Each structure stands twice: as structure tokens, then as C-alpha cells.
CSV table of C-alpha atoms in Angstrom, one decimal:
chain,number,residue,atom,x,y,z
A,186,ALA,CA,13.6,31.9,-11.0
A,187,GLN,CA,12.4,29.2,-7.8
A,188,SER,CA,13.3,26.7,-7.4
A,189,VAL,CA,12.9,23.3,-4.7
A,190,THR,CA,15.0,20.7,-3.4
A,191,GLN,CA,14.3,18.1,-1.1
A,192,LEU,CA,17.3,16.7,0.9
A,193,ASP,CA,16.6,13.5,0.8
A,194,SER,CA,16.1,11.1,-1.9
A,195,GLN,CA,15.4,8.3,0.1
A,196,VAL,CA,14.3,7.8,4.4
A,197,PRO,CA,14.2,4.6,5.6
A,198,VAL,CA,12.2,4.2,9.0
A,199,PHE,CA,11.0,2.1,11.2
A,200,GLU,CA,7.2,2.0,12.5
A,201,GLU,CA,6.2,3.9,14.4
A,202,ALA,CA,9.3,5.9,14.8
A,203,PRO,CA,9.2,9.7,13.9
A,204,VAL,CA,10.2,10.5,10.7
A,205,GLU,CA,10.7,14.5,9.2
A,206,LEU,CA,11.3,15.0,5.1
A,207,ARG,CA,13.2,18.4,4.9
A,208,CYS,CA,12.0,20.6,1.6
A,209,ASN,CA,14.0,24.0,1.0
A,210,TYR,CA,13.1,26.6,-1.7
A,211,SER,CA,14.2,29.5,-3.0
A,212,SER,CA,12.4,32.4,-3.8
A,213,SER,CA,12.7,36.2,-3.3
A,214,VAL,CA,8.8,37.3,-2.9
A,215,SER,CA,5.9,35.4,-1.2
A,216,VAL,CA,5.6,31.5,-1.5
A,217,TYR,CA,3.0,29.5,-1.9
A,218,LEU,CA,3.8,25.6,-0.3
A,219,PHE,CA,2.8,22.0,-1.1
A,220,TRP,CA,3.3,18.7,-0.2
A,221,TYR,CA,2.0,15.9,-1.9
A,222,VAL,CA,2.1,12.2,-1.7
A,223,GLN,CA,2.1,9.3,-4.2
A,224,TYR,CA,1.4,5.9,-2.9
A,225,PRO,CA,3.0,3.0,-5.7
A,226,ASN,CA,1.4,3.0,-8.6
A,227,GLN,CA,-1.0,5.5,-7.5
A,228,GLY,CA,-1.6,9.4,-8.9
A,229,LEU,CA,-0.6,12.6,-6.1
A,230,GLN,CA,-2.6,13.8,-4.0
A,231,LEU,CA,-2.6,16.3,-1.4
A,232,LEU,CA,-1.3,16.1,2.2
A,233,LEU,CA,-1.5,19.6,3.0
A,234,LYS,CA,-0.4,23.2,2.2
A,235,TYR,CA,0.5,27.0,3.0
A,236,LEU,CA,-0.9,29.8,1.4
A,237,SER,CA,-1.0,32.5,5.1
A,238,GLY,CA,-1.3,32.9,8.6
A,239,SER,CA,0.0,30.1,10.7
A,240,THR,CA,3.8,29.0,9.8
A,241,LEU,CA,2.0,25.2,11.4
A,242,VAL,CA,0.2,23.7,9.4
A,243,LYS,CA,-1.5,20.6,9.9
A,244,GLY,CA,-2.6,17.5,6.6
A,245,ILE,CA,-3.7,14.2,6.3
A,246,ASN,CA,-3.0,11.2,8.1
A,247,GLY,CA,-1.8,12.8,10.8
A,248,PHE,CA,1.7,14.7,8.9
A,249,GLU,CA,2.1,18.1,9.5
A,250,ALA,CA,4.7,20.8,8.2
A,251,GLU,CA,6.3,24.0,9.3
A,252,PHE,CA,6.7,27.1,6.9
A,253,ASN,CA,9.8,28.6,7.9
A,254,LYS,CA,10.5,32.0,6.0
A,255,SER,CA,13.8,32.6,7.8
A,256,GLN,CA,15.6,29.3,6.4
A,257,THR,CA,12.9,29.5,3.4
A,258,SER,CA,12.4,25.7,4.3
A,259,PHE,CA,8.5,23.7,4.6
A,260,HIS,CA,10.0,20.3,6.6
A,261,LEU,CA,7.1,17.6,6.4
A,262,ARG,CA,6.4,16.1,10.0
A,263,LYS,CA,5.0,13.0,11.3
A,264,PRO,CA,5.5,12.0,15.1
A,265,SER,CA,4.8,8.5,14.4
A,266,VAL,CA,4.9,6.2,11.0
A,267,HIS,CA,2.8,3.5,9.9
A,268,ILE,CA,3.7,1.0,7.1
A,269,SER,CA,1.0,2.5,5.0
A,270,ASP,CA,3.2,5.8,5.0
A,271,THR,CA,5.1,4.4,2.7
A,272,ALA,CA,5.5,6.1,-0.2
A,273,GLU,CA,6.4,8.8,-1.9
A,274,TYR,CA,6.6,12.2,-1.4
A,275,PHE,CA,6.6,15.6,-3.3
A,276,CYS,CA,7.0,19.0,-2.1
A,277,ALA,CA,6.3,21.9,-4.2
A,278,VAL,CA,5.8,25.5,-4.9
A,279,SER,CA,4.3,28.4,-6.5
A,280,ASP,CA,4.7,32.2,-6.4
A,281,GLY,CA,2.5,34.6,-5.7
A,282,GLY,CA,2.0,35.9,-8.9
A,283,ASN,CA,-0.2,34.8,-11.4
A,284,ASN,CA,1.7,32.3,-12.5
A,285,ARG,CA,-0.1,28.8,-12.1
A,286,LYS,CA,2.3,26.7,-12.8
A,287,LEU,CA,3.9,24.1,-9.8
A,288,ILE,CA,8.1,24.4,-9.1
A,289,TRP,CA,8.2,20.4,-8.0
A,290,GLY,CA,11.0,18.8,-6.2
A,291,LEU,CA,12.7,15.4,-7.1
A,292,GLY,CA,10.5,13.7,-4.4
A,293,THR,CA,11.9,11.3,-1.4
A,294,SER,CA,10.8,8.0,-0.7
A,295,LEU,CA,10.0,7.5,2.4
A,296,ALA,CA,10.3,3.1,3.7
A,297,VAL,CA,8.9,2.1,6.6
A,298,ASN,CA,9.9,-1.1,7.9
A,299,PRO,CA,8.1,-3.6,10.3
B,43,ASN,CA,-17.4,11.5,-8.1
B,44,ALA,CA,-14.6,9.3,-11.4
B,45,GLY,CA,-12.5,12.7,-10.0
B,46,VAL,CA,-10.1,12.5,-13.3
B,47,THR,CA,-10.4,9.4,-15.1
B,48,GLN,CA,-6.8,8.9,-17.5
B,49,THR,CA,-7.0,5.9,-20.4
B,50,PRO,CA,-5.3,3.7,-21.6
B,51,LYS,CA,-3.3,2.6,-18.2
B,52,PHE,CA,0.0,1.4,-20.3
B,53,GLN,CA,0.9,1.1,-23.8
B,54,VAL,CA,3.6,0.1,-25.9
B,55,LEU,CA,4.5,1.8,-28.7
B,56,LYS,CA,7.3,2.0,-31.7
B,57,THR,CA,9.7,4.8,-33.0
B,58,GLY,CA,7.7,7.1,-35.1
B,59,GLN,CA,3.8,5.8,-33.8
B,60,SER,CA,1.2,8.1,-32.5
B,61,MET,CA,-1.3,8.2,-29.9
B,62,THR,CA,-3.5,10.6,-27.7
B,63,LEU,CA,-3.7,9.9,-24.0
B,64,GLN,CA,-7.3,11.0,-22.5
B,65,CYS,CA,-8.2,12.8,-19.2
B,66,ALA,CA,-10.9,13.6,-17.9
B,67,GLN,CA,-12.9,15.2,-14.8
B,68,ASP,CA,-16.2,15.6,-13.4
B,69,MET,CA,-15.1,17.9,-11.1
B,70,ASN,CA,-16.4,21.4,-13.1
B,71,HIS,CA,-12.8,22.4,-12.6
B,72,ASN,CA,-11.6,24.9,-14.9
B,73,SER,CA,-8.0,24.4,-15.2
B,74,MET,CA,-6.3,21.0,-16.3
B,75,TYR,CA,-2.7,20.3,-16.5
B,76,TRP,CA,-0.6,17.0,-18.6
B,77,TYR,CA,2.4,16.5,-17.4
B,78,ARG,CA,5.1,13.5,-17.4
B,79,GLN,CA,7.1,12.1,-14.4
B,80,ASP,CA,10.6,10.2,-14.5
B,81,PRO,CA,13.5,8.7,-12.3
B,82,GLY,CA,15.7,11.8,-10.9
B,83,MET,CA,13.5,14.3,-13.0
B,84,GLY,CA,10.2,14.8,-10.8
B,85,LEU,CA,7.7,15.9,-12.5
B,86,ARG,CA,7.4,18.2,-15.4
B,87,LEU,CA,5.0,20.5,-16.8
B,88,ILE,CA,4.3,19.9,-20.4
B,89,TYR,CA,1.0,22.2,-21.3
B,90,TYR,CA,-1.8,23.4,-19.0
B,91,SER,CA,-5.2,25.0,-19.8
B,92,ALA,CA,-7.1,27.4,-17.9
B,93,SER,CA,-9.8,27.4,-19.5
B,94,GLU,CA,-12.1,25.6,-22.2
B,95,GLY,CA,-10.8,27.2,-25.6
B,96,THR,CA,-6.5,27.7,-24.0
B,97,THR,CA,-3.7,25.6,-23.9
B,98,ASP,CA,-0.6,26.8,-22.6
B,99,LYS,CA,3.2,25.5,-22.6
B,100,GLY,CA,4.6,24.0,-19.7
B,101,GLU,CA,8.3,23.6,-19.0
B,102,VAL,CA,9.0,20.2,-21.9
B,103,PRO,CA,5.9,20.7,-24.8
B,104,ASN,CA,8.5,19.3,-27.8
B,105,GLY,CA,6.9,16.3,-29.2
B,106,TYR,CA,3.8,16.5,-28.4
B,107,ASN,CA,-0.3,18.8,-28.7
B,108,VAL,CA,-2.5,19.1,-26.4
B,109,SER,CA,-6.4,19.8,-27.4
B,110,ARG,CA,-9.2,21.6,-24.5
B,111,LEU,CA,-12.1,19.3,-26.3
B,112,ASN,CA,-14.6,20.5,-23.3
B,113,LYS,CA,-14.4,21.4,-19.9
B,114,ARG,CA,-13.5,17.7,-19.3
B,115,GLU,CA,-11.5,16.9,-21.4
B,116,PHE,CA,-7.7,17.7,-22.4
B,117,SER,CA,-6.1,15.8,-24.2
B,118,LEU,CA,-2.4,14.8,-25.1
B,119,ARG,CA,-1.3,13.1,-28.3
B,120,LEU,CA,1.9,11.9,-29.3
B,121,GLU,CA,2.3,12.6,-33.1
B,122,SER,CA,5.3,10.8,-33.6
B,123,ALA,CA,6.3,8.7,-30.4
B,124,ALA,CA,10.6,8.5,-29.7
B,125,PRO,CA,12.3,6.7,-26.7
B,126,SER,CA,13.0,9.8,-25.3
B,127,GLN,CA,8.8,9.9,-24.5
B,128,THR,CA,8.9,6.9,-22.8
B,129,SER,CA,7.4,8.0,-19.3
B,130,VAL,CA,4.8,8.0,-16.6
B,131,TYR,CA,2.1,10.6,-18.3
B,132,PHE,CA,-0.8,11.9,-15.1
B,133,CYS,CA,-3.1,14.2,-16.1
B,134,ALA,CA,-4.4,16.6,-13.0
B,135,SER,CA,-7.4,19.3,-12.5
B,136,SER,CA,-7.4,22.0,-10.1
B,137,LYS,CA,-10.6,24.4,-9.6
B,138,GLN,CA,-9.6,27.8,-10.2
B,139,ARG,CA,-9.4,29.5,-13.9
B,140,ARG,CA,-7.3,32.4,-11.9
B,141,GLN,CA,-5.2,32.9,-9.0
B,142,ALA,CA,-4.4,28.7,-9.5
B,143,ASN,CA,-1.4,28.9,-7.9
B,144,THR,CA,-2.9,28.1,-4.2
B,145,ASP,CA,-5.3,26.0,-6.0
B,146,THR,CA,-4.9,22.2,-4.8
B,147,GLN,CA,-4.6,19.8,-8.3
B,148,TYR,CA,-5.8,16.6,-8.2
B,149,PHE,CA,-4.5,13.9,-10.7
B,150,GLY,CA,-5.6,10.9,-12.5
B,151,PRO,CA,-3.6,7.5,-11.6
B,152,GLY,CA,-1.2,8.2,-14.7
B,153,THR,CA,-0.1,6.2,-18.1
B,154,ARG,CA,2.6,4.1,-18.4
B,155,LEU,CA,3.5,4.8,-22.0
B,156,THR,CA,6.8,3.1,-23.7
B,157,VAL,CA,8.3,3.8,-26.4
B,158,LEU,CA,10.3,1.2,-28.4
């Protein structure tokens, strides 16, 4: 069965510092990978997704993620964070079959401090 | 476009009461989903619907029923609310009916439900 592990439940960081939010998945088949962001008191919205092709995926708001098949990871990065990036970030995976269900990580709370 | 809308935004129920959470999308999407979000447990799928007239159970369907009224609307009903159903409920939609595992899901703002 697939699973997703977000390795850090909370990540505090200062404004303008770089950040990496880590995500590992377990799957024996080809996968599709997603990062979603949830701002306080809002629904989730897609940051970026990997379906195929280049392993470096660029998303909205300056975020990017790298798919590493050998390490089964899909870490999210931003070179310089802003206060407005304070949010909950969720990694999710689905398999290459016809299963429309996403498997969600538990989330990483990013707190950007001035 | 309003995207995905949910009503109500907040609700307090007593144990045993019933209620229906409403969800509508104006993006002409085929698939719709109901999730619950609990601290430390992330998002869990309750039910989903790949198209009008079809619904399927997710991870945690017990205690819930759904209706896909038409392409736009997907409601979630709690017949007899329990304190364990205290949660934040999100509705989502995605465009495709097939290969929906590659699709972006679009989420509503959520309903915060407390069952006393």
C-alpha cells in the first residue's frame, strides 16, 4: 500500500531564508506527486505536481520540488521565504492506475518569522 | 467563477442531530470529493463521485451519506451526529472522470463542525 511521510511536522524559519519541506513516499509502481498549500482558515490549493518528464517541477509563489525516484522523495523548496508563506503544506501521491484517490501526508506547518 | 462553495461555514450540533453539508462547483468538473481534516491525521477521504449518479466510499465513510444531485452539487449528510464527527469538512472537485489521479483538486473553504 502506498504511504506518504512528511518528515517534519513543524518548520520555523526566518523571513528571506531558504526552506526545504521534506516528503517521502512508498510505492512499487509509477506515481504522481503533488504539493498543496493551506493558508489559515482556507481550503487547500495546488502548489505544483509531478506527472512525468523533468524531475524538477516549478510551482506557484516561487516554490519548486524535485522528484527523486531512487530516494522516493519529493522535497519542496523555496530559496527565500516571505511572511505570507506561513501555511500548512501537504504532500500527496497517487499511483499510475485508475485509482483516483490521493494518499495524503499529515502536513508540515511552515512558520515564517520576521 | 466562484469555484467550489460550501455551506454552512460553521455548525454546532448536539449528539444525535442530523444535518446536510452542501457543496457546489461552477467549473463543470466531473469528479467531486468529501474530506475531513483532523489534527494529527491529515486529510481523509469520506466519499467521492466520479460523475452524476455515481458515488463511492473512501477511507472513512461510516456515519455519512452522500448525494450527487447533479453535476454541480454534492452533499454530505450526517444522519445521527456523534462527537467523533467533530472536524473540518472540505469539498473538492476535479475535471476528469477518467485518469483523475493526475488531476488537480480544487477545494472549498471548509465547514467547521462541532458535535457536542
